[in-house]
Amino acid sequence: MAEEPCVLLQSMVMMGLWIKGDQKSRDTAMTFHNKLLSAIKAQKSEWYVSESTSRLSNEASWPMATLQSILLHIIFALFVADRETTFDLNCRYRLPAPIYDLLKALVETCRKLGLFCYPNMLSRHDSSASLALVWVGVEELKRFGLALYKVCRLCTSGASSDTEPTIRKYSHPSESELLTLADLDFCLPDSDELWNASPGQRSPLIRDVASQLVLRENQDPETWISQTSRQLKDASLSFDWI
């Protein structure tokens, strides 16, 4: 915990206070949320990478602590929305426009950085890095990507039908999704037993599991989540179910 950047630690404290549930804790959590959200927006130029940005080098920074903090604040906004907002016809939470814009910026940045691609995840590590270090880094990115996908599926813009983007009103729904299964070029995370193990237990566990060849075959594109979109999505079917 002590090694985590301040913004991520404060965001985790914010979530813990909200989950605690009493009014005083939730009021404090809201104060954290408002202050940290203002800081994240003020520093957007430091982390945001737009789709129009020219080709990035392989050395481009992945500011994971900041990206994770942003996701936590969007999830926090969903907690608040659960009490204060309505659903759309697809049973999705309508987020306030500023929060939804932040979600769009987060997805755009992650996509431009190539964060949803397994070979890119692997390339962040030196060839001499330990198996445990590489495994933890890749698992962290996989779980972040899946959490972001789930959040995107849970919410929509709080704009009224008159101000919603044209693409959302008139195009096939999948074309207006922020993040789809087809974007996730990696396979499912490995076991929770490994992920939840203490740092001291994790290295020998990973070595044992790897020697038994039961870790997922990440290198094979056929095992990636993106491949499931061929069976689970159909351009001629607009029914919103996954």
JSON list of C-alpha atoms in Angstrom, two decimals:
[
{"chain": "A", "resi": 1, "resn": "MET", "atom": "CA", "xyz": [0.00, 0.00, 0.00]},
{"chain": "A", "resi": 2, "resn": "ALA", "atom": "CA", "xyz": [2.78, 2.44, 0.89]},
{"chain": "A", "resi": 3, "resn": "GLU", "atom": "CA", "xyz": [4.17, 2.16, -2.64]},
{"chain": "A", "resi": 4, "resn": "GLU", "atom": "CA", "xyz": [0.92, 3.19, -4.34]},
{"chain": "A", "resi": 5, "resn": "PRO", "atom": "CA", "xyz": [0.72, 6.78, -5.65]},
{"chain": "A", "resi": 6, "resn": "CYS", "atom": "CA", "xyz": [-1.16, 9.23, -3.46]},
{"chain": "A", "resi": 7, "resn": "VAL", "atom": "CA", "xyz": [-4.09, 9.74, -5.85]},
{"chain": "A", "resi": 8, "resn": "LEU", "atom": "CA", "xyz": [-4.79, 6.00, -5.98]},
{"chain": "A", "resi": 9, "resn": "LEU", "atom": "CA", "xyz": [-4.55, 5.60, -2.21]},
{"chain": "A", "resi": 10, "resn": "GLN", "atom": "CA", "xyz": [-6.93, 8.52, -1.65]},
{"chain": "A", "resi": 11, "resn": "SER", "atom": "CA", "xyz": [-9.36, 7.08, -4.19]},
{"chain": "A", "resi": 12, "resn": "MET", "atom": "CA", "xyz": [-9.27, 3.72, -2.39]},
{"chain": "A", "resi": 13, "resn": "VAL", "atom": "CA", "xyz": [-9.92, 5.46, 0.93]},
{"chain": "A", "resi": 14, "resn": "MET", "atom": "CA", "xyz": [-12.86, 7.27, -0.69]},
{"chain": "A", "resi": 15, "resn": "MET", "atom": "CA", "xyz": [-14.39, 3.96, -1.81]},
{"chain": "A", "resi": 16, "resn": "GLY", "atom": "CA", "xyz": [-13.84, 2.40, 1.61]},
{"chain": "A", "resi": 17, "resn": "LEU", "atom": "CA", "xyz": [-15.56, 5.29, 3.36]},
{"chain": "A", "resi": 18, "resn": "TRP", "atom": "CA", "xyz": [-18.56, 5.06, 1.04]},
{"chain": "A", "resi": 19, "resn": "ILE", "atom": "CA", "xyz": [-18.85, 1.29, 1.49]},
{"chain": "A", "resi": 20, "resn": "LYS", "atom": "CA", "xyz": [-18.66, 1.74, 5.29]},
{"chain": "A", "resi": 21, "resn": "GLY", "atom": "CA", "xyz": [-22.14, 3.15, 4.94]},
{"chain": "A", "resi": 22, "resn": "ASP", "atom": "CA", "xyz": [-22.73, 5.61, 7.79]},
{"chain": "A", "resi": 23, "resn": "GLN", "atom": "CA", "xyz": [-23.64, 9.18, 6.86]},
{"chain": "A", "resi": 24, "resn": "LYS", "atom": "CA", "xyz": [-20.48, 10.79, 8.24]},
{"chain": "A", "resi": 25, "resn": "SER", "atom": "CA", "xyz": [-18.26, 8.40, 6.26]},
{"chain": "A", "resi": 26, "resn": "ARG", "atom": "CA", "xyz": [-20.26, 8.94, 3.09]},
{"chain": "A", "resi": 27, "resn": "ASP", "atom": "CA", "xyz": [-20.12, 12.72, 3.47]},
{"chain": "A", "resi": 28, "resn": "THR", "atom": "CA", "xyz": [-16.33, 12.46, 3.81]},
{"chain": "A", "resi": 29, "resn": "ALA", "atom": "CA", "xyz": [-16.22, 10.18, 0.76]},
{"chain": "A", "resi": 30, "resn": "MET", "atom": "CA", "xyz": [-18.15, 12.77, -1.26]},
{"chain": "A", "resi": 31, "resn": "THR", "atom": "CA", "xyz": [-15.63, 15.43, -0.21]},
{"chain": "A", "resi": 32, "resn": "PHE", "atom": "CA", "xyz": [-12.78, 13.19, -1.36]},
{"chain": "A", "resi": 33, "resn": "HIS", "atom": "CA", "xyz": [-14.61, 12.52, -4.62]},
{"chain": "A", "resi": 34, "resn": "ASN", "atom": "CA", "xyz": [-15.25, 16.16, -5.45]},
{"chain": "A", "resi": 35, "resn": "LYS", "atom": "CA", "xyz": [-11.70, 17.29, -4.65]},
{"chain": "A", "resi": 36, "resn": "LEU", "atom": "CA", "xyz": [-9.94, 14.42, -6.42]},
{"chain": "A", "resi": 37, "resn": "LEU", "atom": "CA", "xyz": [-12.24, 14.64, -9.43]},
{"chain": "A", "resi": 38, "resn": "SER", "atom": "CA", "xyz": [-11.39, 18.32, -9.79]},
{"chain": "A", "resi": 39, "resn": "ALA", "atom": "CA", "xyz": [-7.68, 17.47, -9.64]},
{"chain": "A", "resi": 40, "resn": "ILE", "atom": "CA", "xyz": [-8.04, 14.70, -12.24]},
{"chain": "A", "resi": 41, "resn": "LYS", "atom": "CA", "xyz": [-9.87, 17.04, -14.61]},
{"chain": "A", "resi": 42, "resn": "ALA", "atom": "CA", "xyz": [-7.35, 19.84, -14.04]},
{"chain": "A", "resi": 43, "resn": "GLN", "atom": "CA", "xyz": [-4.51, 17.47, -14.93]},
{"chain": "A", "resi": 44, "resn": "LYS", "atom": "CA", "xyz": [-6.24, 15.91, -17.94]},
{"chain": "A", "resi": 45, "resn": "SER", "atom": "CA", "xyz": [-3.48, 17.06, -20.28]},
{"chain": "A", "resi": 46, "resn": "GLU", "atom": "CA", "xyz": [-1.08, 14.86, -18.28]},
{"chain": "A", "resi": 47, "resn": "TRP", "atom": "CA", "xyz": [-2.95, 11.57, -18.83]},
{"chain": "A", "resi": 48, "resn": "TYR", "atom": "CA", "xyz": [-5.41, 11.96, -21.72]},
{"chain": "A", "resi": 49, "resn": "VAL", "atom": "CA", "xyz": [-4.43, 10.63, -25.15]},
{"chain": "A", "resi": 50, "resn": "SER", "atom": "CA", "xyz": [-6.96, 11.39, -27.88]},
{"chain": "A", "resi": 51, "resn": "GLU", "atom": "CA", "xyz": [-7.76, 9.20, -30.86]},
{"chain": "A", "resi": 52, "resn": "SER", "atom": "CA", "xyz": [-6.32, 11.90, -33.13]},
{"chain": "A", "resi": 53, "resn": "THR", "atom": "CA", "xyz": [-2.89, 11.72, -31.47]},
{"chain": "A", "resi": 54, "resn": "SER", "atom": "CA", "xyz": [-0.16, 10.68, -33.90]},
{"chain": "A", "resi": 55, "resn": "ARG", "atom": "CA", "xyz": [1.33, 7.21, -33.57]},
{"chain": "A", "resi": 56, "resn": "LEU", "atom": "CA", "xyz": [2.75, 6.62, -30.10]},
{"chain": "A", "resi": 57, "resn": "SER", "atom": "CA", "xyz": [6.13, 5.02, -29.47]},
{"chain": "A", "resi": 58, "resn": "ASN", "atom": "CA", "xyz": [6.40, 1.70, -27.65]},
{"chain": "A", "resi": 59, "resn": "GLU", "atom": "CA", "xyz": [7.94, 3.66, -24.78]},
{"chain": "A", "resi": 60, "resn": "ALA", "atom": "CA", "xyz": [4.81, 5.76, -24.19]},
{"chain": "A", "resi": 61, "resn": "SER", "atom": "CA", "xyz": [3.93, 5.85, -20.50]},
{"chain": "A", "resi": 62, "resn": "TRP", "atom": "CA", "xyz": [0.98, 3.91, -19.13]},
{"chain": "A", "resi": 63, "resn": "PRO", "atom": "CA", "xyz": [-0.02, 5.94, -16.02]},
{"chain": "A", "resi": 64, "resn": "MET", "atom": "CA", "xyz": [-1.89, 3.03, -14.44]},
{"chain": "A", "resi": 65, "resn": "ALA", "atom": "CA", "xyz": [-2.33, 4.57, -10.99]},
{"chain": "A", "resi": 66, "resn": "THR", "atom": "CA", "xyz": [-4.05, 7.59, -12.53]},
{"chain": "A", "resi": 67, "resn": "LEU", "atom": "CA", "xyz": [-6.17, 5.46, -14.88]},
{"chain": "A", "resi": 68, "resn": "GLN", "atom": "CA", "xyz": [-7.21, 3.19, -12.01]},
{"chain": "A", "resi": 69, "resn": "SER", "atom": "CA", "xyz": [-8.10, 6.23, -9.90]},
{"chain": "A", "resi": 70, "resn": "ILE", "atom": "CA", "xyz": [-10.28, 7.62, -12.68]},
{"chain": "A", "resi": 71, "resn": "LEU", "atom": "CA", "xyz": [-12.10, 4.30, -12.97]},
{"chain": "A", "resi": 72, "resn": "LEU", "atom": "CA", "xyz": [-12.69, 4.24, -9.21]},
{"chain": "A", "resi": 73, "resn": "HIS", "atom": "CA", "xyz": [-14.25, 7.71, -9.37]},
{"chain": "A", "resi": 74, "resn": "ILE", "atom": "CA", "xyz": [-16.55, 6.65, -12.20]},
{"chain": "A", "resi": 75, "resn": "ILE", "atom": "CA", "xyz": [-17.58, 3.58, -10.19]},
{"chain": "A", "resi": 76, "resn": "PHE", "atom": "CA", "xyz": [-18.16, 5.89, -7.22]},
{"chain": "A", "resi": 77, "resn": "ALA", "atom": "CA", "xyz": [-20.40, 8.03, -9.44]},
{"chain": "A", "resi": 78, "resn": "LEU", "atom": "CA", "xyz": [-22.39, 4.87, -10.23]},
{"chain": "A", "resi": 79, "resn": "PHE", "atom": "CA", "xyz": [-22.86, 4.26, -6.50]},
{"chain": "A", "resi": 80, "resn": "VAL", "atom": "CA", "xyz": [-24.23, 7.78, -6.15]},
{"chain": "A", "resi": 81, "resn": "ALA", "atom": "CA", "xyz": [-26.30, 7.40, -9.32]},
{"chain": "A", "resi": 82, "resn": "ASP", "atom": "CA", "xyz": [-27.94, 4.32, -7.83]},
{"chain": "A", "resi": 83, "resn": "ARG", "atom": "CA", "xyz": [-29.71, 6.64, -5.39]},
{"chain": "A", "resi": 84, "resn": "GLU", "atom": "CA", "xyz": [-30.28, 9.70, -7.54]},
{"chain": "A", "resi": 85, "resn": "THR", "atom": "CA", "xyz": [-30.85, 8.83, -11.18]},
{"chain": "A", "resi": 86, "resn": "THR", "atom": "CA", "xyz": [-33.07, 6.86, -13.52]},
{"chain": "A", "resi": 87, "resn": "PHE", "atom": "CA", "xyz": [-32.35, 4.04, -15.94]},
{"chain": "A", "resi": 88, "resn": "ASP", "atom": "CA", "xyz": [-32.60, 4.22, -19.70]},
{"chain": "A", "resi": 89, "resn": "LEU", "atom": "CA", "xyz": [-34.60, 1.63, -21.68]},
{"chain": "A", "resi": 90, "resn": "ASN", "atom": "CA", "xyz": [-31.61, -0.74, -21.62]},
{"chain": "A", "resi": 91, "resn": "CYS", "atom": "CA", "xyz": [-31.54, -0.57, -17.80]},
{"chain": "A", "resi": 92, "resn": "ARG", "atom": "CA", "xyz": [-28.34, 1.46, -17.76]},
{"chain": "A", "resi": 93, "resn": "TYR", "atom": "CA", "xyz": [-27.54, 4.23, -15.32]},
{"chain": "A", "resi": 94, "resn": "ARG", "atom": "CA", "xyz": [-27.64, 7.72, -16.79]},
{"chain": "A", "resi": 95, "resn": "LEU", "atom": "CA", "xyz": [-24.42, 9.39, -15.66]},
{"chain": "A", "resi": 96, "resn": "PRO", "atom": "CA", "xyz": [-24.07, 13.18, -15.46]},
{"chain": "A", "resi": 97, "resn": "ALA", "atom": "CA", "xyz": [-22.47, 14.49, -18.65]},
{"chain": "A", "resi": 98, "resn": "PRO", "atom": "CA", "xyz": [-19.15, 15.49, -16.99]},
{"chain": "A", "resi": 99, "resn": "ILE", "atom": "CA", "xyz": [-18.68, 11.98, -15.56]},
{"chain": "A", "resi": 100, "resn": "TYR", "atom": "CA", "xyz": [-19.66, 10.31, -18.82]},
{"chain": "A", "resi": 101, "resn": "ASP", "atom": "CA", "xyz": [-17.21, 12.53, -20.69]},
{"chain": "A", "resi": 102, "resn": "LEU", "atom": "CA", "xyz": [-14.52, 11.42, -18.24]},
{"chain": "A", "resi": 103, "resn": "LEU", "atom": "CA", "xyz": [-15.40, 7.78, -18.97]},
{"chain": "A", "resi": 104, "resn": "LYS", "atom": "CA", "xyz": [-15.14, 8.43, -22.71]},
{"chain": "A", "resi": 105, "resn": "ALA", "atom": "CA", "xyz": [-11.75, 10.07, -22.23]},
{"chain": "A", "resi": 106, "resn": "LEU", "atom": "CA", "xyz": [-10.55, 7.13, -20.14]},
{"chain": "A", "resi": 107, "resn": "VAL", "atom": "CA", "xyz": [-11.60, 4.56, -22.75]},
{"chain": "A", "resi": 108, "resn": "GLU", "atom": "CA", "xyz": [-10.13, 6.64, -25.57]},
{"chain": "A", "resi": 109, "resn": "THR", "atom": "CA", "xyz": [-6.81, 6.92, -23.73]},
{"chain": "A", "resi": 110, "resn": "CYS", "atom": "CA", "xyz": [-6.63, 3.20, -22.94]},
{"chain": "A", "resi": 111, "resn": "ARG", "atom": "CA", "xyz": [-7.47, 2.26, -26.52]},
{"chain": "A", "resi": 112, "resn": "LYS", "atom": "CA", "xyz": [-4.89, 4.65, -27.98]},
{"chain": "A", "resi": 113, "resn": "LEU", "atom": "CA", "xyz": [-2.20, 3.35, -25.62]},
{"chain": "A", "resi": 114, "resn": "GLY", "atom": "CA", "xyz": [-2.99, -0.21, -26.72]},
{"chain": "A", "resi": 115, "resn": "LEU", "atom": "CA", "xyz": [-3.79, -1.20, -23.18]},
{"chain": "A", "resi": 116, "resn": "PHE", "atom": "CA", "xyz": [-6.37, -3.84, -24.19]},
{"chain": "A", "resi": 117, "resn": "CYS", "atom": "CA", "xyz": [-3.86, -5.87, -26.23]},
{"chain": "A", "resi": 118, "resn": "TYR", "atom": "CA", "xyz": [-1.98, -8.80, -24.65]},
{"chain": "A", "resi": 119, "resn": "PRO", "atom": "CA", "xyz": [1.26, -8.41, -26.67]},
{"chain": "A", "resi": 120, "resn": "ASN", "atom": "CA", "xyz": [1.38, -4.77, -25.55]},
{"chain": "A", "resi": 121, "resn": "MET", "atom": "CA", "xyz": [0.84, -5.80, -21.93]},
{"chain": "A", "resi": 122, "resn": "LEU", "atom": "CA", "xyz": [3.76, -8.19, -22.20]},
{"chain": "A", "resi": 123, "resn": "SER", "atom": "CA", "xyz": [6.01, -5.66, -23.91]},
{"chain": "A", "resi": 124, "resn": "ARG", "atom": "CA", "xyz": [5.90, -3.40, -20.85]},
{"chain": "A", "resi": 125, "resn": "HIS", "atom": "CA", "xyz": [8.25, -5.82, -19.09]},
{"chain": "A", "resi": 126, "resn": "ASP", "atom": "CA", "xyz": [11.94, -6.45, -19.68]},
{"chain": "A", "resi": 127, "resn": "SER", "atom": "CA", "xyz": [12.84, -9.95, -20.85]},
{"chain": "A", "resi": 128, "resn": "SER", "atom": "CA", "xyz": [14.84, -10.42, -17.64]},
{"chain": "A", "resi": 129, "resn": "ALA", "atom": "CA", "xyz": [11.86, -9.65, -15.38]},
{"chain": "A", "resi": 130, "resn": "SER", "atom": "CA", "xyz": [10.72, -12.42, -13.05]},
{"chain": "A", "resi": 131, "resn": "LEU", "atom": "CA", "xyz": [7.73, -14.56, -14.00]},
{"chain": "A", "resi": 132, "resn": "ALA", "atom": "CA", "xyz": [5.86, -13.36, -10.91]},
{"chain": "A", "resi": 133, "resn": "LEU", "atom": "CA", "xyz": [6.38, -9.68, -11.76]},
{"chain": "A", "resi": 134, "resn": "VAL", "atom": "CA", "xyz": [5.23, -10.15, -15.35]},
{"chain": "A", "resi": 135, "resn": "TRP", "atom": "CA", "xyz": [2.24, -12.22, -14.27]},
{"chain": "A", "resi": 136, "resn": "VAL", "atom": "CA", "xyz": [1.07, -9.61, -11.74]},
{"chain": "A", "resi": 137, "resn": "GLY", "atom": "CA", "xyz": [1.48, -6.80, -14.27]},
{"chain": "A", "resi": 138, "resn": "VAL", "atom": "CA", "xyz": [-0.50, -8.62, -16.96]},
{"chain": "A", "resi": 139, "resn": "GLU", "atom": "CA", "xyz": [-3.22, -9.73, -14.54]},
{"chain": "A", "resi": 140, "resn": "GLU", "atom": "CA", "xyz": [-3.60, -6.16, -13.27]},
{"chain": "A", "resi": 141, "resn": "LEU", "atom": "CA", "xyz": [-4.15, -4.93, -16.82]},
{"chain": "A", "resi": 142, "resn": "LYS", "atom": "CA", "xyz": [-6.60, -7.71, -17.67]},
{"chain": "A", "resi": 143, "resn": "ARG", "atom": "CA", "xyz": [-8.70, -7.08, -14.59]},
{"chain": "A", "resi": 144, "resn": "PHE", "atom": "CA", "xyz": [-8.62, -3.33, -15.17]},
{"chain": "A", "resi": 145, "resn": "GLY", "atom": "CA", "xyz": [-9.77, -3.84, -18.77]},
{"chain": "A", "resi": 146, "resn": "LEU", "atom": "CA", "xyz": [-12.65, -6.10, -17.75]},
{"chain": "A", "resi": 147, "resn": "ALA", "atom": "CA", "xyz": [-13.72, -3.72, -14.97]},
{"chain": "A", "resi": 148, "resn": "LEU", "atom": "CA", "xyz": [-13.74, -0.85, -17.45]},
{"chain": "A", "resi": 149, "resn": "TYR", "atom": "CA", "xyz": [-15.78, -2.91, -19.93]},
{"chain": "A", "resi": 150, "resn": "LYS", "atom": "CA", "xyz": [-18.32, -3.72, -17.21]},
{"chain": "A", "resi": 151, "resn": "VAL", "atom": "CA", "xyz": [-18.64, -0.06, -16.23]},
{"chain": "A", "resi": 152, "resn": "CYS", "atom": "CA", "xyz": [-19.18, 0.91, -19.87]},
{"chain": "A", "resi": 153, "resn": "ARG", "atom": "CA", "xyz": [-21.96, -1.67, -20.10]},
{"chain": "A", "resi": 154, "resn": "LEU", "atom": "CA", "xyz": [-23.62, -0.37, -16.94]},
{"chain": "A", "resi": 155, "resn": "CYS", "atom": "CA", "xyz": [-24.00, 3.26, -17.89]},
{"chain": "A", "resi": 156, "resn": "THR", "atom": "CA", "xyz": [-24.91, 5.73, -20.56]},
{"chain": "A", "resi": 157, "resn": "SER", "atom": "CA", "xyz": [-24.92, 9.48, -20.98]},
{"chain": "A", "resi": 158, "resn": "GLY", "atom": "CA", "xyz": [-27.34, 11.47, -18.86]},
{"chain": "A", "resi": 159, "resn": "ALA", "atom": "CA", "xyz": [-28.20, 13.60, -21.90]},
{"chain": "A", "resi": 160, "resn": "SER", "atom": "CA", "xyz": [-31.83, 13.68, -22.95]},
{"chain": "A", "resi": 161, "resn": "SER", "atom": "CA", "xyz": [-32.94, 12.07, -26.19]},
{"chain": "A", "resi": 162, "resn": "ASP", "atom": "CA", "xyz": [-32.90, 15.49, -27.86]},
{"chain": "A", "resi": 163, "resn": "THR", "atom": "CA", "xyz": [-29.23, 16.01, -27.10]},
{"chain": "A", "resi": 164, "resn": "GLU", "atom": "CA", "xyz": [-27.90, 12.44, -27.35]},
{"chain": "A", "resi": 165, "resn": "PRO", "atom": "CA", "xyz": [-25.35, 11.89, -30.10]},
{"chain": "A", "resi": 166, "resn": "THR", "atom": "CA", "xyz": [-26.91, 11.05, -33.45]},
{"chain": "A", "resi": 167, "resn": "ILE", "atom": "CA", "xyz": [-25.01, 7.76, -33.59]},
{"chain": "A", "resi": 168, "resn": "ARG", "atom": "CA", "xyz": [-26.74, 6.58, -30.41]},
{"chain": "A", "resi": 169, "resn": "LYS", "atom": "CA", "xyz": [-30.19, 7.45, -31.74]},
{"chain": "A", "resi": 170, "resn": "TYR", "atom": "CA", "xyz": [-30.00, 6.13, -35.26]},
{"chain": "A", "resi": 171, "resn": "SER", "atom": "CA", "xyz": [-27.14, 3.65, -35.68]},
{"chain": "A", "resi": 172, "resn": "HIS", "atom": "CA", "xyz": [-26.80, 0.06, -34.59]},
{"chain": "A", "resi": 173, "resn": "PRO", "atom": "CA", "xyz": [-26.23, 0.04, -30.80]},
{"chain": "A", "resi": 174, "resn": "SER", "atom": "CA", "xyz": [-22.85, -1.69, -31.01]},
{"chain": "A", "resi": 175, "resn": "GLU", "atom": "CA", "xyz": [-21.51, 1.18, -33.10]},
{"chain": "A", "resi": 176, "resn": "SER", "atom": "CA", "xyz": [-22.06, 3.62, -30.24]},
{"chain": "A", "resi": 177, "resn": "GLU", "atom": "CA", "xyz": [-20.62, 1.44, -27.47]},
{"chain": "A", "resi": 178, "resn": "LEU", "atom": "CA", "xyz": [-17.62, 2.94, -25.73]},
{"chain": "A", "resi": 179, "resn": "LEU", "atom": "CA", "xyz": [-15.97, -0.46, -25.33]},
{"chain": "A", "resi": 180, "resn": "THR", "atom": "CA", "xyz": [-16.95, -3.82, -26.81]},
{"chain": "A", "resi": 181, "resn": "LEU", "atom": "CA", "xyz": [-15.86, -7.45, -26.46]},
{"chain": "A", "resi": 182, "resn": "ALA", "atom": "CA", "xyz": [-14.12, -7.09, -29.82]},
{"chain": "A", "resi": 183, "resn": "ASP", "atom": "CA", "xyz": [-11.76, -4.53, -28.24]},
{"chain": "A", "resi": 184, "resn": "LEU", "atom": "CA", "xyz": [-10.44, -6.95, -25.61]},
{"chain": "A", "resi": 185, "resn": "ASP", "atom": "CA", "xyz": [-7.46, -8.68, -27.20]},
{"chain": "A", "resi": 186, "resn": "PHE", "atom": "CA", "xyz": [-6.53, -10.79, -24.20]},
{"chain": "A", "resi": 187, "resn": "CYS", "atom": "CA", "xyz": [-7.86, -13.92, -22.52]},
{"chain": "A", "resi": 188, "resn": "LEU", "atom": "CA", "xyz": [-9.58, -14.21, -19.15]},
{"chain": "A", "resi": 189, "resn": "PRO", "atom": "CA", "xyz": [-7.54, -13.58, -16.01]},
{"chain": "A", "resi": 190, "resn": "ASP", "atom": "CA", "xyz": [-5.98, -16.55, -14.24]},
{"chain": "A", "resi": 191, "resn": "SER", "atom": "CA", "xyz": [-7.20, -17.93, -10.92]},
{"chain": "A", "resi": 192, "resn": "ASP", "atom": "CA", "xyz": [-8.31, -15.77, -8.00]},
{"chain": "A", "resi": 193, "resn": "GLU", "atom": "CA", "xyz": [-6.21, -18.01, -5.73]},
{"chain": "A", "resi": 194, "resn": "LEU", "atom": "CA", "xyz": [-3.05, -16.67, -7.35]},
{"chain": "A", "resi": 195, "resn": "TRP", "atom": "CA", "xyz": [-4.31, -13.09, -7.53]},
{"chain": "A", "resi": 196, "resn": "ASN", "atom": "CA", "xyz": [-5.35, -13.00, -3.87]},
{"chain": "A", "resi": 197, "resn": "ALA", "atom": "CA", "xyz": [-2.18, -14.67, -2.57]},
{"chain": "A", "resi": 198, "resn": "SER", "atom": "CA", "xyz": [0.23, -12.61, -0.49]},
{"chain": "A", "resi": 199, "resn": "PRO", "atom": "CA", "xyz": [3.40, -11.41, -2.27]},
{"chain": "A", "resi": 200, "resn": "GLY", "atom": "CA", "xyz": [5.44, -14.00, -0.37]},
{"chain": "A", "resi": 201, "resn": "GLN", "atom": "CA", "xyz": [3.17, -16.86, -1.45]},
{"chain": "A", "resi": 202, "resn": "ARG", "atom": "CA", "xyz": [2.62, -15.71, -5.02]},
{"chain": "A", "resi": 203, "resn": "SER", "atom": "CA", "xyz": [6.01, -16.44, -6.60]},
{"chain": "A", "resi": 204, "resn": "PRO", "atom": "CA", "xyz": [6.18, -20.13, -5.62]},
{"chain": "A", "resi": 205, "resn": "LEU", "atom": "CA", "xyz": [2.50, -20.58, -6.49]},
{"chain": "A", "resi": 206, "resn": "ILE", "atom": "CA", "xyz": [3.03, -19.12, -9.96]},
{"chain": "A", "resi": 207, "resn": "ARG", "atom": "CA", "xyz": [6.08, -21.32, -10.53]},
{"chain": "A", "resi": 208, "resn": "ASP", "atom": "CA", "xyz": [4.14, -24.41, -9.47]},
{"chain": "A", "resi": 209, "resn": "VAL", "atom": "CA", "xyz": [1.15, -23.55, -11.65]},
{"chain": "A", "resi": 210, "resn": "ALA", "atom": "CA", "xyz": [3.34, -22.67, -14.64]},
{"chain": "A", "resi": 211, "resn": "SER", "atom": "CA", "xyz": [5.24, -25.97, -14.33]},
{"chain": "A", "resi": 212, "resn": "GLN", "atom": "CA", "xyz": [1.91, -27.80, -14.50]},
{"chain": "A", "resi": 213, "resn": "LEU", "atom": "CA", "xyz": [0.97, -25.85, -17.66]},
{"chain": "A", "resi": 214, "resn": "VAL", "atom": "CA", "xyz": [-2.41, -24.79, -16.26]},
{"chain": "A", "resi": 215, "resn": "LEU", "atom": "CA", "xyz": [-2.00, -21.04, -16.80]},
{"chain": "A", "resi": 216, "resn": "ARG", "atom": "CA", "xyz": [-4.08, -19.71, -19.67]},
{"chain": "A", "resi": 217, "resn": "GLU", "atom": "CA", "xyz": [-2.61, -19.75, -23.17]},
{"chain": "A", "resi": 218, "resn": "ASN", "atom": "CA", "xyz": [-2.35, -15.99, -23.54]},
{"chain": "A", "resi": 219, "resn": "GLN", "atom": "CA", "xyz": [-0.28, -16.10, -26.72]},
{"chain": "A", "resi": 220, "resn": "ASP", "atom": "CA", "xyz": [-2.99, -17.74, -28.83]},
{"chain": "A", "resi": 221, "resn": "PRO", "atom": "CA", "xyz": [-5.35, -15.08, -30.28]},
{"chain": "A", "resi": 222, "resn": "GLU", "atom": "CA", "xyz": [-8.09, -17.71, -30.51]},
{"chain": "A", "resi": 223, "resn": "THR", "atom": "CA", "xyz": [-8.31, -17.67, -26.70]},
{"chain": "A", "resi": 224, "resn": "TRP", "atom": "CA", "xyz": [-8.76, -13.89, -26.48]},
{"chain": "A", "resi": 225, "resn": "ILE", "atom": "CA", "xyz": [-12.05, -12.41, -25.32]},
{"chain": "A", "resi": 226, "resn": "SER", "atom": "CA", "xyz": [-12.28, -10.44, -28.57]},
{"chain": "A", "resi": 227, "resn": "GLN", "atom": "CA", "xyz": [-12.80, -13.71, -30.45]},
{"chain": "A", "resi": 228, "resn": "THR", "atom": "CA", "xyz": [-16.03, -14.40, -28.55]},
{"chain": "A", "resi": 229, "resn": "SER", "atom": "CA", "xyz": [-17.62, -11.36, -30.17]},
{"chain": "A", "resi": 230, "resn": "ARG", "atom": "CA", "xyz": [-18.03, -13.41, -33.35]},
{"chain": "A", "resi": 231, "resn": "GLN", "atom": "CA", "xyz": [-20.39, -15.77, -31.53]},
{"chain": "A", "resi": 232, "resn": "LEU", "atom": "CA", "xyz": [-22.00, -13.31, -29.12]},
{"chain": "A", "resi": 233, "resn": "LYS", "atom": "CA", "xyz": [-22.54, -10.30, -31.38]},
{"chain": "A", "resi": 234, "resn": "ASP", "atom": "CA", "xyz": [-24.43, -10.08, -34.65]},
{"chain": "A", "resi": 235, "resn": "ALA", "atom": "CA", "xyz": [-24.67, -6.86, -36.67]},
{"chain": "A", "resi": 236, "resn": "SER", "atom": "CA", "xyz": [-28.22, -7.78, -37.71]},
{"chain": "A", "resi": 237, "resn": "LEU", "atom": "CA", "xyz": [-29.38, -8.17, -34.08]},
{"chain": "A", "resi": 238, "resn": "SER", "atom": "CA", "xyz": [-29.91, -5.03, -32.03]},
{"chain": "A", "resi": 239, "resn": "PHE", "atom": "CA", "xyz": [-31.05, -6.81, -28.85]},
{"chain": "A", "resi": 240, "resn": "ASP", "atom": "CA", "xyz": [-28.85, -5.48, -26.03]},
{"chain": "A", "resi": 241, "resn": "TRP", "atom": "CA", "xyz": [-27.99, -8.43, -23.80]},
{"chain": "A", "resi": 242, "resn": "ILE", "atom": "CA", "xyz": [-24.24, -8.54, -23.18]}
]
